[in-house]
GROMACS .gro file of C-alpha atoms in nm:
model
  514
    1MET     CA    1   1.193  -4.778   0.958
    2GLU     CA    2   0.864  -4.810   1.143
    3PRO     CA    3   0.555  -4.858   0.918
    4TYR     CA    4   0.308  -4.573   0.880
    5ASP     CA    5  -0.001  -4.580   1.098
    6THR     CA    6  -0.266  -4.662   0.837
    7ALA     CA    7  -0.562  -4.750   1.061
    8VAL     CA    8  -0.662  -4.396   1.154
    9PRO     CA    9  -0.596  -4.235   0.813
   10ALA     CA   10  -0.817  -4.487   0.638
   11ASP     CA   11  -1.117  -4.366   0.841
   12CYS     CA   12  -1.033  -3.995   0.821
   13PHE     CA   13  -0.971  -3.987   0.446
   14ALA     CA   14  -1.257  -4.217   0.345
   15SER     CA   15  -1.488  -3.932   0.241
   16ALA     CA   16  -1.215  -3.764   0.036
   17GLN     CA   17  -1.126  -4.097  -0.126
   18ASN     CA   18  -1.489  -4.160  -0.218
   19THR     CA   19  -1.523  -3.812  -0.367
   20PHE     CA   20  -1.206  -3.863  -0.571
   21ASN     CA   21  -1.327  -4.199  -0.701
   22CYS     CA   22  -1.664  -4.048  -0.793
   23LEU     CA   23  -1.492  -3.768  -0.979
   24ILE     CA   24  -1.281  -4.014  -1.178
   25GLY     CA   25  -1.592  -4.217  -1.251
   26GLN     CA   26  -1.775  -3.912  -1.375
   27LEU     CA   27  -1.485  -3.810  -1.600
   28ALA     CA   28  -1.469  -4.165  -1.740
   29ASP     CA   29  -1.845  -4.181  -1.795
   30PRO     CA   30  -1.934  -4.182  -2.168
   31ALA     CA   31  -2.198  -3.918  -2.094
   32THR     CA   32  -1.922  -3.671  -2.003
   33GLU     CA   33  -1.782  -3.702  -2.356
   34THR     CA   34  -2.079  -3.498  -2.478
   35LEU     CA   35  -1.976  -3.198  -2.265
   36THR     CA   36  -1.772  -2.913  -2.404
   37HIS     CA   37  -1.437  -2.840  -2.244
   38ASP     CA   38  -1.567  -2.534  -2.056
   39LEU     CA   39  -1.837  -2.740  -1.887
   40VAL     CA   40  -1.578  -3.000  -1.788
   41GLU     CA   41  -1.358  -2.721  -1.648
   42GLU     CA   42  -1.650  -2.582  -1.449
   43MET     CA   43  -1.733  -2.925  -1.308
   44LEU     CA   44  -1.370  -2.993  -1.210
   45ALA     CA   45  -1.331  -2.649  -1.050
   46GLU     CA   46  -1.638  -2.695  -0.831
   47ARG     CA   47  -1.590  -3.059  -0.736
   48GLY     CA   48  -1.215  -3.028  -0.719
   49ARG     CA   49  -1.253  -2.753  -0.461
   50GLU     CA   50  -1.480  -2.978  -0.256
   51LEU     CA   51  -1.222  -3.255  -0.281
   52LEU     CA   52  -0.953  -3.022  -0.149
   53ARG     CA   53  -1.181  -2.915   0.135
   54LEU     CA   54  -1.242  -3.279   0.230
   55LEU     CA   55  -0.868  -3.351   0.221
   56LEU     CA   56  -0.802  -3.059   0.454
   57GLN     CA   57  -1.087  -3.166   0.680
   58ALA     CA   58  -0.950  -3.520   0.691
   59HIS     CA   59  -0.602  -3.397   0.779
   60LEU     CA   60  -0.740  -3.186   1.064
   61ALA     CA   61  -0.946  -3.481   1.190
   62LEU     CA   62  -0.636  -3.700   1.182
   63ARG     CA   63  -0.435  -3.448   1.382
   64ALA     CA   64  -0.719  -3.418   1.633
   65GLU     CA   65  -0.733  -3.792   1.685
   66ARG     CA   66  -0.358  -3.821   1.725
   67GLU     CA   67  -0.358  -3.531   1.972
   68ARG     CA   68  -0.627  -3.701   2.179
   69GLN     CA   69  -0.446  -4.035   2.175
   70ALA     CA   70  -0.112  -3.873   2.265
   71ALA     CA   71  -0.264  -3.688   2.561
   72ILE     CA   72  -0.437  -4.001   2.692
   73THR     CA   73  -0.122  -4.209   2.648
   74ALA     CA   74   0.095  -3.951   2.823
   75ARG     CA   75  -0.146  -3.924   3.114
   76ALA     CA   76  -0.176  -4.304   3.148
   77ALA     CA   77   0.202  -4.332   3.154
   78GLY     CA   78   0.225  -4.065   3.423
   79LYS     CA   79   0.424  -3.835   3.196
   80ALA     CA   80   0.173  -3.551   3.199
   81SER     CA   81  -0.073  -3.415   3.449
   82GLY     CA   82  -0.175  -3.099   3.267
   83VAL     CA   83  -0.077  -2.811   3.039
   84ALA     CA   84   0.061  -2.477   3.156
   85GLY     CA   85  -0.096  -2.161   3.018
   86ALA     CA   86  -0.108  -1.796   3.124
   87GLY     CA   87   0.058  -1.723   3.456
   88GLN     CA   88   0.189  -2.080   3.475
   89VAL     CA   89  -0.153  -2.197   3.592
   90VAL     CA   90  -0.172  -2.568   3.510
   91ARG     CA   91  -0.488  -2.693   3.343
   92ARG     CA   92  -0.530  -3.052   3.457
   93ARG     CA   93  -0.872  -3.137   3.314
   94LEU     CA   94  -0.866  -3.276   2.961
   95GLU     CA   95  -1.169  -3.254   2.734
   96ALA     CA   96  -1.162  -3.381   2.376
   97GLY     CA   97  -1.400  -3.281   2.100
   98HIS     CA   98  -1.391  -2.901   2.124
   99HIS     CA   99  -1.476  -2.755   1.782
  100ARG     CA  100  -1.427  -2.431   1.594
  101LEU     CA  101  -1.497  -2.336   1.233
  102LEU     CA  102  -1.226  -2.225   0.994
  103SER     CA  103  -1.305  -2.062   0.659
  104THR     CA  104  -1.032  -2.148   0.408
  105LEU     CA  105  -0.949  -2.118   0.039
  106PHE     CA  106  -1.136  -2.445  -0.020
  107GLY     CA  107  -1.444  -2.376   0.193
  108THR     CA  108  -1.530  -2.404   0.561
  109VAL     CA  109  -1.388  -2.686   0.773
  110THR     CA  110  -1.422  -2.786   1.137
  111VAL     CA  111  -1.115  -2.792   1.359
  112THR     CA  112  -1.146  -3.041   1.645
  113ARG     CA  113  -0.896  -3.029   1.930
  114CYS     CA  114  -0.843  -3.103   2.297
  115ALA     CA  115  -0.907  -2.843   2.564
  116TRP     CA  116  -0.713  -2.828   2.887
  117ARG     CA  117  -0.923  -2.664   3.156
  118ALA     CA  118  -0.898  -2.525   3.507
  119PRO     CA  119  -1.165  -2.356   3.723
  120GLY     CA  120  -1.191  -1.985   3.661
  121MET     CA  121  -0.933  -1.988   3.381
  122PRO     CA  122  -0.971  -1.973   3.003
  123ASN     CA  123  -0.919  -2.299   2.818
  124VAL     CA  124  -0.584  -2.379   2.663
  125TYR     CA  125  -0.575  -2.540   2.319
  126PRO     CA  126  -0.224  -2.660   2.231
  127ALA     CA  127  -0.342  -2.762   1.884
  128ASP     CA  128  -0.443  -2.401   1.805
  129ALA     CA  129  -0.084  -2.292   1.858
  130ALA     CA  130   0.054  -2.593   1.668
  131LEU     CA  131  -0.168  -2.508   1.371
  132SER     CA  132  -0.110  -2.132   1.425
  133LEU     CA  133  -0.482  -2.075   1.381
  134PRO     CA  134  -0.600  -1.716   1.342
  135GLY     CA  135  -0.781  -1.535   1.619
  136GLY     CA  136  -1.093  -1.516   1.404
  137ARG     CA  137  -1.268  -1.754   1.171
  138HIS     CA  138  -1.084  -1.686   0.846
  139SER     CA  139  -0.759  -1.862   0.760
  140HIS     CA  140  -0.436  -1.680   0.682
  141GLY     CA  141  -0.451  -1.805   0.323
  142LEU     CA  142  -0.798  -1.656   0.285
  143ALA     CA  143  -0.680  -1.331   0.442
  144ARG     CA  144  -0.395  -1.312   0.191
  145LEU     CA  145  -0.637  -1.364  -0.095
  146ALA     CA  146  -0.865  -1.095   0.051
  147VAL     CA  147  -0.573  -0.850   0.051
  148ALA     CA  148  -0.476  -0.936  -0.307
  149GLU     CA  149  -0.830  -0.879  -0.432
  150ALA     CA  150  -0.925  -0.580  -0.216
  151VAL     CA  151  -0.622  -0.364  -0.293
  152ARG     CA  152  -0.685  -0.371  -0.666
  153GLY     CA  153  -1.063  -0.333  -0.683
  154SER     CA  154  -1.370  -0.248  -0.479
  155PHE     CA  155  -1.463  -0.456  -0.178
  156ASP     CA  156  -1.773  -0.575  -0.362
  157ALA     CA  157  -1.561  -0.691  -0.654
  158ALA     CA  158  -1.316  -0.857  -0.413
  159LYS     CA  159  -1.597  -1.045  -0.240
  160SER     CA  160  -1.734  -1.164  -0.574
  161ALA     CA  161  -1.390  -1.284  -0.686
  162ILE     CA  162  -1.332  -1.473  -0.361
  163THR     CA  163  -1.678  -1.629  -0.373
  164ALA     CA  164  -1.620  -1.744  -0.731
  165ARG     CA  165  -1.295  -1.912  -0.630
  166CYS     CA  166  -1.362  -2.033  -0.276
  167GLY     CA  167  -1.738  -2.035  -0.231
  168PRO     CA  168  -1.931  -1.824   0.023
  169VAL     CA  169  -1.656  -1.812   0.286
  170ILE     CA  170  -1.640  -1.441   0.377
  171GLY     CA  171  -1.876  -1.143   0.380
  172LYS     CA  172  -1.798  -0.790   0.278
  173ARG     CA  173  -1.762  -0.652   0.631
  174ARG     CA  174  -1.536  -0.936   0.741
  175LEU     CA  175  -1.333  -0.888   0.424
  176GLU     CA  176  -1.277  -0.522   0.512
  177GLU     CA  177  -1.177  -0.621   0.864
  178ALA     CA  178  -0.934  -0.880   0.727
  179VAL     CA  179  -0.766  -0.616   0.509
  180VAL     CA  180  -0.730  -0.375   0.802
  181ALA     CA  181  -0.581  -0.652   1.018
  182ALA     CA  182  -0.341  -0.752   0.739
  183ALA     CA  183  -0.184  -0.404   0.739
  184ALA     CA  184  -0.116  -0.399   1.114
  185ASP     CA  185   0.255  -0.480   1.095
  186ILE     CA  186   0.374  -0.271   0.801
  187ASP     CA  187   0.549  -0.006   1.013
  188ALA     CA  188   0.723  -0.270   1.227
  189PHE     CA  189   0.824  -0.461   0.913
  190TYR     CA  190   1.004  -0.163   0.761
  191GLN     CA  191   1.167  -0.066   1.089
  192GLN     CA  192   1.358  -0.393   1.093
  193ARG     CA  193   1.456  -0.383   0.724
  194ILE     CA  194   1.805  -0.266   0.632
  195PRO     CA  195   1.841  -0.116   0.281
  196LEU     CA  196   2.124  -0.231   0.058
  197PRO     CA  197   2.430  -0.001   0.072
  198ARG     CA  198   2.491   0.234  -0.220
  199THR     CA  199   2.793   0.433  -0.337
  200SER     CA  200   2.842   0.790  -0.222
  201GLU     CA  201   2.836   0.911  -0.585
  202GLU     CA  202   2.473   0.808  -0.629
  203LEU     CA  203   2.203   1.065  -0.569
  204LEU     CA  204   1.957   1.013  -0.287
  205VAL     CA  205   1.626   1.152  -0.406
  206ILE     CA  206   1.322   1.232  -0.191
  207SER     CA  207   0.984   1.347  -0.311
  208ILE     CA  208   0.666   1.433  -0.120
  209ASP     CA  209   0.314   1.498  -0.246
  210GLY     CA  210  -0.045   1.495  -0.125
  211LYS     CA  211  -0.378   1.388  -0.269
  212GLY     CA  212  -0.730   1.410  -0.129
  213VAL     CA  213  -0.939   1.101  -0.054
  214VAL     CA  214  -1.318   1.119  -0.025
  215MET     CA  215  -1.409   1.014   0.328
  216ARG     CA  216  -1.718   0.946   0.533
  217PRO     CA  217  -1.813   1.242   0.755
  218GLU     CA  218  -1.682   1.080   1.074
  219ALA     CA  219  -1.339   1.020   0.913
  220LEU     CA  220  -1.269   1.382   0.815
  221ARG     CA  221  -1.004   1.584   0.993
  222PRO     CA  222  -1.154   1.814   1.260
  223GLY     CA  223  -1.097   2.133   1.060
  224THR     CA  224  -1.261   1.988   0.749
  225ALA     CA  225  -1.552   1.853   0.952
  226ARG     CA  226  -1.614   2.197   1.105
  227ALA     CA  227  -1.598   2.361   0.762
  228ALA     CA  228  -1.846   2.104   0.626
  229ALA     CA  229  -2.083   2.176   0.915
  230ARG     CA  230  -2.068   2.551   0.847
  231ALA     CA  231  -2.106   2.521   0.469
  232ARG     CA  232  -2.435   2.639   0.320
  233PRO     CA  233  -2.440   2.537  -0.049
  234ARG     CA  234  -2.627   2.766  -0.284
  235PHE     CA  235  -2.754   2.482  -0.502
  236ARG     CA  236  -2.906   2.151  -0.406
  237THR     CA  237  -2.759   1.937  -0.684
  238ARG     CA  238  -2.416   2.088  -0.757
  239LEU     CA  239  -2.148   2.319  -0.625
  240ALA     CA  240  -2.141   2.684  -0.723
  241ALA     CA  241  -1.819   2.844  -0.846
  242GLY     CA  242  -1.564   2.862  -0.565
  243GLU     CA  243  -1.755   2.627  -0.332
  244LYS     CA  244  -1.592   2.317  -0.184
  245SER     CA  245  -1.756   1.989  -0.094
  246TYR     CA  246  -1.545   1.939   0.223
  247ARG     CA  247  -1.554   1.562   0.170
  248LYS     CA  248  -1.183   1.491   0.139
  249ARG     CA  249  -0.902   1.411   0.376
  250MET     CA  250  -0.553   1.476   0.250
  251ALA     CA  251  -0.325   1.174   0.217
  252THR     CA  252   0.048   1.237   0.218
  253LEU     CA  253   0.276   1.021   0.006
  254GLY     CA  254   0.652   0.999  -0.004
  255VAL     CA  255   0.914   0.824  -0.213
  256VAL     CA  256   1.286   0.764  -0.170
  257TYR     CA  257   1.501   0.635  -0.453
  258ASP     CA  258   1.859   0.619  -0.577
  259ALA     CA  259   1.981   0.755  -0.909
  260GLU     CA  260   2.309   0.792  -1.094
  261PRO     CA  261   2.376   1.157  -1.189
  262ALA     CA  262   2.291   1.230  -1.553
  263PRO     CA  263   2.407   1.579  -1.663
  264ARG     CA  264   2.189   1.751  -1.921
  265ARG     CA  265   2.120   2.088  -2.079
  266GLY     CA  266   1.798   2.280  -2.105
  267HIS     CA  267   1.755   2.178  -2.468
  268ASP     CA  268   1.744   1.813  -2.358
  269VAL     CA  269   1.436   1.892  -2.151
  270ILE     CA  270   1.248   2.155  -2.354
  271ALA     CA  271   1.242   2.174  -2.734
  272VAL     CA  272   1.356   2.507  -2.876
  273PRO     CA  273   1.089   2.730  -3.034
  274GLY     CA  274   0.983   2.577  -3.362
  275GLY     CA  275   1.071   2.223  -3.252
  276ARG     CA  276   1.387   2.016  -3.261
  277HIS     CA  277   1.582   1.967  -3.583
  278GLY     CA  278   1.878   1.751  -3.671
  279HIS     CA  279   1.978   1.416  -3.529
  280ARG     CA  280   2.154   1.503  -3.204
  281PRO     CA  281   2.036   1.247  -2.949
  282LEU     CA  282   1.884   1.383  -2.631
  283ARG     CA  283   2.073   1.318  -2.312
  284PRO     CA  284   1.861   1.093  -2.088
  285GLY     CA  285   1.771   1.201  -1.738
  286PRO     CA  286   1.854   1.013  -1.416
  287LYS     CA  287   1.682   0.675  -1.377
  288ALA     CA  288   1.511   0.595  -1.048
  289ARG     CA  289   1.629   0.273  -0.883
  290GLY     CA  290   1.540   0.111  -0.554
  291LYS     CA  291   1.214   0.303  -0.517
  292TRP     CA  292   1.053   0.291  -0.174
  293LEU     CA  293   0.701   0.430  -0.138
  294CYS     CA  294   0.505   0.514   0.173
  295GLY     CA  295   0.184   0.699   0.244
  296SER     CA  296  -0.078   0.766   0.505
  297VAL     CA  297  -0.422   0.919   0.520
  298SER     CA  298  -0.442   0.904   0.899
  299ALA     CA  299  -0.099   1.044   0.994
  300ASP     CA  300  -0.016   1.413   0.969
  301PRO     CA  301   0.220   1.524   0.690
  302ASP     CA  302   0.511   1.575   0.929
  303GLU     CA  303   0.489   1.209   1.038
  304VAL     CA  304   0.504   1.087   0.678
  305ILE     CA  305   0.794   1.319   0.605
  306GLY     CA  306   0.967   1.180   0.914
  307SER     CA  307   0.921   0.825   0.780
  308VAL     CA  308   1.065   0.930   0.443
  309PHE     CA  309   1.370   1.080   0.613
  310ASP     CA  310   1.405   0.763   0.822
  311GLN     CA  311   1.432   0.560   0.502
  312ALA     CA  312   1.674   0.810   0.350
  313GLU     CA  313   1.898   0.805   0.656
  314ALA     CA  314   1.894   0.425   0.657
  315ARG     CA  315   2.038   0.443   0.304
  316ASP     CA  316   2.288   0.715   0.393
  317PRO     CA  317   2.349   0.720   0.770
  318ALA     CA  318   2.668   0.925   0.735
  319HIS     CA  319   2.501   1.189   0.513
  320ALA     CA  320   2.777   1.138   0.259
  321ARG     CA  321   2.556   1.144  -0.049
  322THR     CA  322   2.385   1.431  -0.230
  323TRP     CA  323   2.024   1.460  -0.112
  324VAL     CA  324   1.782   1.602  -0.369
  325VAL     CA  325   1.427   1.685  -0.259
  326LEU     CA  326   1.167   1.726  -0.534
  327VAL     CA  327   0.847   1.915  -0.446
  328ASP     CA  328   0.565   2.099  -0.617
  329GLY     CA  329   0.615   2.422  -0.423
  330ALA     CA  330   0.350   2.388  -0.150
  331ARG     CA  331   0.475   2.621   0.123
  332HIS     CA  332   0.355   2.417   0.422
  333GLN     CA  333   0.520   2.108   0.276
  334LEU     CA  334   0.847   2.294   0.221
  335ASP     CA  335   0.847   2.423   0.579
  336LEU     CA  336   0.803   2.071   0.716
  337ILE     CA  337   1.080   1.933   0.493
  338HIS     CA  338   1.327   2.204   0.597
  339ALA     CA  339   1.238   2.155   0.964
  340GLU     CA  340   1.298   1.780   0.941
  341ALA     CA  341   1.628   1.826   0.757
  342GLU     CA  342   1.746   2.078   1.016
  343ARG     CA  343   1.649   1.847   1.300
  344ARG     CA  344   1.858   1.568   1.151
  345GLY     CA  345   2.148   1.788   1.051
  346VAL     CA  346   2.138   1.690   0.685
  347ARG     CA  347   2.195   1.924   0.391
  348ILE     CA  348   1.924   1.900   0.128
  349ASN     CA  349   1.891   2.046  -0.221
  350VAL     CA  350   1.532   2.141  -0.289
  351VAL     CA  351   1.418   2.150  -0.651
  352ILE     CA  352   1.067   2.244  -0.758
  353ASP     CA  353   0.907   2.028  -1.025
  354VAL     CA  354   0.968   2.182  -1.366
  355ILE     CA  355   0.626   2.066  -1.488
  356HIS     CA  356   0.458   2.293  -1.232
  357VAL     CA  357   0.667   2.582  -1.361
  358LEU     CA  358   0.552   2.510  -1.715
  359GLU     CA  359   0.188   2.514  -1.604
  360TYR     CA  360   0.233   2.864  -1.458
  361LEU     CA  361   0.404   2.982  -1.776
  362TRP     CA  362   0.109   2.855  -1.975
  363LYS     CA  363  -0.128   3.053  -1.752
  364ALA     CA  364   0.067   3.365  -1.838
  365ALA     CA  365   0.081   3.270  -2.205
  366TRP     CA  366  -0.297   3.259  -2.239
  367CYS     CA  367  -0.318   3.614  -2.104
  368LEU     CA  368  -0.089   3.733  -2.384
  369HIS     CA  369  -0.220   3.517  -2.671
  370THR     CA  370  -0.559   3.432  -2.810
  371GLY     CA  371  -0.693   3.082  -2.757
  372GLY     CA  372  -0.540   2.829  -2.995
  373ASP     CA  373  -0.258   3.063  -3.108
  374PRO     CA  374   0.045   2.843  -3.202
  375ALA     CA  375   0.276   3.127  -3.100
  376ALA     CA  376   0.187   3.059  -2.735
  377GLU     CA  377   0.382   2.733  -2.748
  378ASP     CA  378   0.698   2.903  -2.870
  379TRP     CA  379   0.651   3.176  -2.608
  380VAL     CA  380   0.635   2.917  -2.330
  381ALA     CA  381   0.938   2.730  -2.471
  382THR     CA  382   1.144   3.050  -2.483
  383HIS     CA  383   1.073   3.142  -2.123
  384ALA     CA  384   1.106   2.783  -2.001
  385LEU     CA  385   1.454   2.758  -2.155
  386ALA     CA  386   1.546   3.084  -1.984
  387VAL     CA  387   1.431   2.945  -1.648
  388LEU     CA  388   1.624   2.623  -1.709
  389ALA     CA  389   1.933   2.833  -1.779
  390GLY     CA  390   1.897   2.996  -1.436
  391HIS     CA  391   1.758   3.330  -1.555
  392VAL     CA  392   1.451   3.343  -1.332
  393ASP     CA  393   1.472   3.716  -1.251
  394GLU     CA  394   1.514   3.806  -1.616
  395THR     CA  395   1.216   3.587  -1.708
  396VAL     CA  396   0.996   3.756  -1.449
  397ALA     CA  397   1.102   4.101  -1.569
  398GLY     CA  398   1.041   4.006  -1.932
  399ILE     CA  399   0.690   3.870  -1.869
  400ASP     CA  400   0.597   4.175  -1.663
  401ALA     CA  401   0.733   4.413  -1.926
  402GLN     CA  402   0.549   4.236  -2.207
  403ALA     CA  403   0.221   4.249  -2.015
  404GLY     CA  404   0.269   4.620  -1.965
  405ALA     CA  405   0.368   4.681  -2.327
  406VAL     CA  406   0.051   4.523  -2.469
  407GLY     CA  407  -0.160   4.714  -2.218
  408LEU     CA  408  -0.327   4.420  -2.050
  409ALA     CA  409  -0.628   4.526  -1.847
  410ARG     CA  410  -0.622   4.435  -1.477
  411ASP     CA  411  -0.895   4.176  -1.520
  412ARG     CA  412  -0.685   3.999  -1.784
  413ARG     CA  413  -0.357   3.997  -1.590
  414GLY     CA  414  -0.456   3.715  -1.350
  415GLY     CA  415  -0.246   3.445  -1.514
  416VAL     CA  416   0.052   3.680  -1.554
  417GLU     CA  417   0.042   3.792  -1.191
  418THR     CA  418   0.004   3.434  -1.069
  419CYS     CA  419   0.305   3.322  -1.276
  420ILE     CA  420   0.520   3.612  -1.158
  421ARG     CA  421   0.434   3.550  -0.793
  422TYR     CA  422   0.515   3.180  -0.828
  423LEU     CA  423   0.851   3.237  -0.997
  424LYS     CA  424   0.959   3.513  -0.757
  425GLY     CA  425   0.840   3.328  -0.448
  426ASN     CA  426   1.023   3.007  -0.540
  427ALA     CA  427   1.331   3.150  -0.712
  428ALA     CA  428   1.563   2.988  -0.459
  429PHE     CA  429   1.436   2.643  -0.562
  430LEU     CA  430   1.447   2.705  -0.940
  431ARG     CA  431   1.822   2.672  -0.993
  432TYR     CA  432   1.774   2.433  -1.282
  433ASP     CA  433   2.106   2.532  -1.439
  434ARG     CA  434   2.287   2.395  -1.137
  435ALA     CA  435   2.060   2.090  -1.111
  436LEU     CA  436   2.100   1.994  -1.478
  437ALA     CA  437   2.477   2.039  -1.470
  438ALA     CA  438   2.501   1.817  -1.161
  439GLY     CA  439   2.278   1.551  -1.317
  440TRP     CA  440   1.988   1.583  -1.075
  441PRO     CA  441   1.627   1.500  -1.159
  442ILE     CA  442   1.406   1.809  -1.193
  443ALA     CA  443   1.057   1.657  -1.220
  444THR     CA  444   0.831   1.482  -0.969
  445GLY     CA  445   0.709   1.217  -1.210
  446VAL     CA  446   0.787   0.933  -0.967
  447ILE     CA  447   0.569   1.066  -0.686
  448GLU     CA  448   0.301   1.193  -0.927
  449GLY     CA  449   0.279   0.842  -1.071
  450ALA     CA  450   0.260   0.702  -0.719
  451CYS     CA  451  -0.034   0.930  -0.639
  452ARG     CA  452  -0.217   0.808  -0.947
  453HIS     CA  453  -0.138   0.442  -0.879
  454LEU     CA  454  -0.173   0.423  -0.502
  455ILE     CA  455  -0.472   0.656  -0.463
  456GLY     CA  456  -0.628   0.735  -0.799
  457ASP     CA  457  -0.652   0.375  -0.919
  458ARG     CA  458  -0.812   0.244  -0.599
  459LEU     CA  459  -0.911   0.495  -0.331
  460ASP     CA  460  -1.048   0.741  -0.586
  461ILE     CA  461  -1.268   0.499  -0.782
  462THR     CA  462  -1.620   0.614  -0.860
  463GLY     CA  463  -1.854   0.613  -0.562
  464ALA     CA  464  -1.588   0.529  -0.301
  465ARG     CA  465  -1.632   0.691   0.042
  466TRP     CA  466  -1.384   0.566   0.296
  467GLY     CA  467  -1.365   0.506   0.665
  468LEU     CA  468  -1.027   0.590   0.813
  469PRO     CA  469  -0.906   0.235   0.901
  470GLY     CA  470  -0.998   0.095   0.559
  471ALA     CA  471  -0.842   0.382   0.364
  472GLU     CA  472  -0.521   0.363   0.568
  473ALA     CA  473  -0.494  -0.014   0.528
  474VAL     CA  474  -0.551  -0.014   0.151
  475LEU     CA  475  -0.309   0.276   0.095
  476THR     CA  476  -0.027   0.126   0.302
  477LEU     CA  477  -0.076  -0.220   0.153
  478ARG     CA  478  -0.070  -0.084  -0.201
  479ALA     CA  479   0.252   0.106  -0.124
  480MET     CA  480   0.413  -0.203   0.026
  481ILE     CA  481   0.308  -0.418  -0.271
  482ALA     CA  482   0.444  -0.153  -0.510
  483ASN     CA  483   0.776  -0.177  -0.322
  484GLY     CA  484   0.786  -0.550  -0.406
  485ASP     CA  485   0.787  -0.648  -0.039
  486PHE     CA  486   0.456  -0.831  -0.003
  487ASP     CA  487   0.590  -1.188   0.021
  488ALA     CA  488   0.852  -1.093   0.281
  489TYR     CA  489   0.597  -0.884   0.468
  490TRP     CA  490   0.342  -1.163   0.479
  491ARG     CA  491   0.591  -1.399   0.640
  492PHE     CA  492   0.672  -1.132   0.898
  493HIS     CA  493   0.302  -1.059   0.954
  494LEU     CA  494   0.219  -1.427   1.015
  495ALA     CA  495   0.502  -1.452   1.269
  496GLN     CA  496   0.366  -1.145   1.448
  497GLU     CA  497   0.013  -1.286   1.437
  498HIS     CA  498   0.135  -1.607   1.597
  499LEU     CA  499   0.293  -1.406   1.878
  500ARG     CA  500  -0.024  -1.203   1.933
  501VAL     CA  501  -0.275  -1.487   1.913
  502HIS     CA  502  -0.084  -1.768   2.081
  503GLN     CA  503   0.241  -1.690   2.262
  504THR     CA  504   0.125  -1.354   2.394
  505ARG     CA  505  -0.210  -1.495   2.497
  506TYR     CA  506  -0.058  -1.786   2.686
  507GLN     CA  507   0.256  -1.592   2.786
  508ASP     CA  508   0.444  -1.919   2.840
  509LYS     CA  509   0.534  -2.190   2.595
  510LEU     CA  510   0.263  -2.452   2.590
  511GLY     CA  511   0.379  -2.787   2.715
  512PHE     CA  512   0.303  -3.080   2.933
  513THR     CA  513   0.389  -3.055   3.301
  514ALA     CA  514   0.491  -3.352   3.506
   0.00000   0.00000   0.00000
């Protein structure tokens, strides 16, 4: 085996070696024994980071020197006369010592490489492609850290966390740009993913919901922007009753998951009036498995619904499984879902979230009971059990009759009328007796939780006002991370970045030409 070339490394790594020796000397110094452990930790963190930066810098310097020597040797031997770049134009002029800065996890380093040049043509840097350097200044490792920090807290907090770990390597605006760039390949990533096959007995569950995100004025949808321009608030410091701020843009979220059927009865969902007694165990509901979340604040709801159906069809291309669609009853959303199902020729079973039904029953209950009356709870339980048993028409008739019997004035019937309209208007989607017997889920807890996690915990933090690219990037990244796909996605994203920055730019594979 040939011996390692030690002449060049000795020069390149001298600074790192000296720093390492100094650090050992400082740790061995008796004066350091007077320091508490936290001060020693702080010293090692700071100087250790500088040592890592010097090691990276030395490695890059070594590669630069070897590249220069290899090019000179190849040219002297007549094995190379240039490097081909875009359009197969050969760059024949070699210049060493071209520099660019690279901000990394350890600090900022200088990348030195050879440039191959030709008149009127952009330079070609083979070392950039070999190192797969980013198009900008910040390394891929730093970009990954920026994503990890920015999706879970404010951009200011993310910048502070990165500065504490890496030093002053990235500003807030560049951090935001890095996060937007990191989300560029999410759609392409999921298009090439094939879900694991499931049995035809398993339920295929879809759920859609929406949640508003506070946006900057230029990022609002056109209709909302026009309404904001026309609005004339009555107060300077707060909204009057019925007024809207017109500051939000609706984000649409979707989830697809698999579940084994779990038959139940109404009493397993709602306690009978007076509460449960005895020791009969409750039958558990279906458990969500293989959850896949998606969302968008820039796309229209029909596009998100289309993506959800794409994922569902990838799991069940033959439409052999039972498709259950859980919604909250929004009419526009239902119309889009039915239109998409009809377009794809798939039979769906729409079920409205039982929790929304309970909320409407409570509105009616407070019209018929005084505030704080314990009887209201039993009243709601009685009617909820009737709805779960499939007796929607009877429930509507009973509530209407009771309101008439007690002589409710028109101005006190608001909650009753609202409840009756909701139950009658959605009766076709309230067949809970059938859903429970078949073992279907009847609540939208999965998508409601996703709204709280994906939007409420990050995009809806106090004081946040979003631009459209930043909001879209953070939302899609949070969904992809929640799916457990971040590591696989990042590998895919780096491969795509290499294509964009290097192979696409040069069009042809870089190489020496004879």
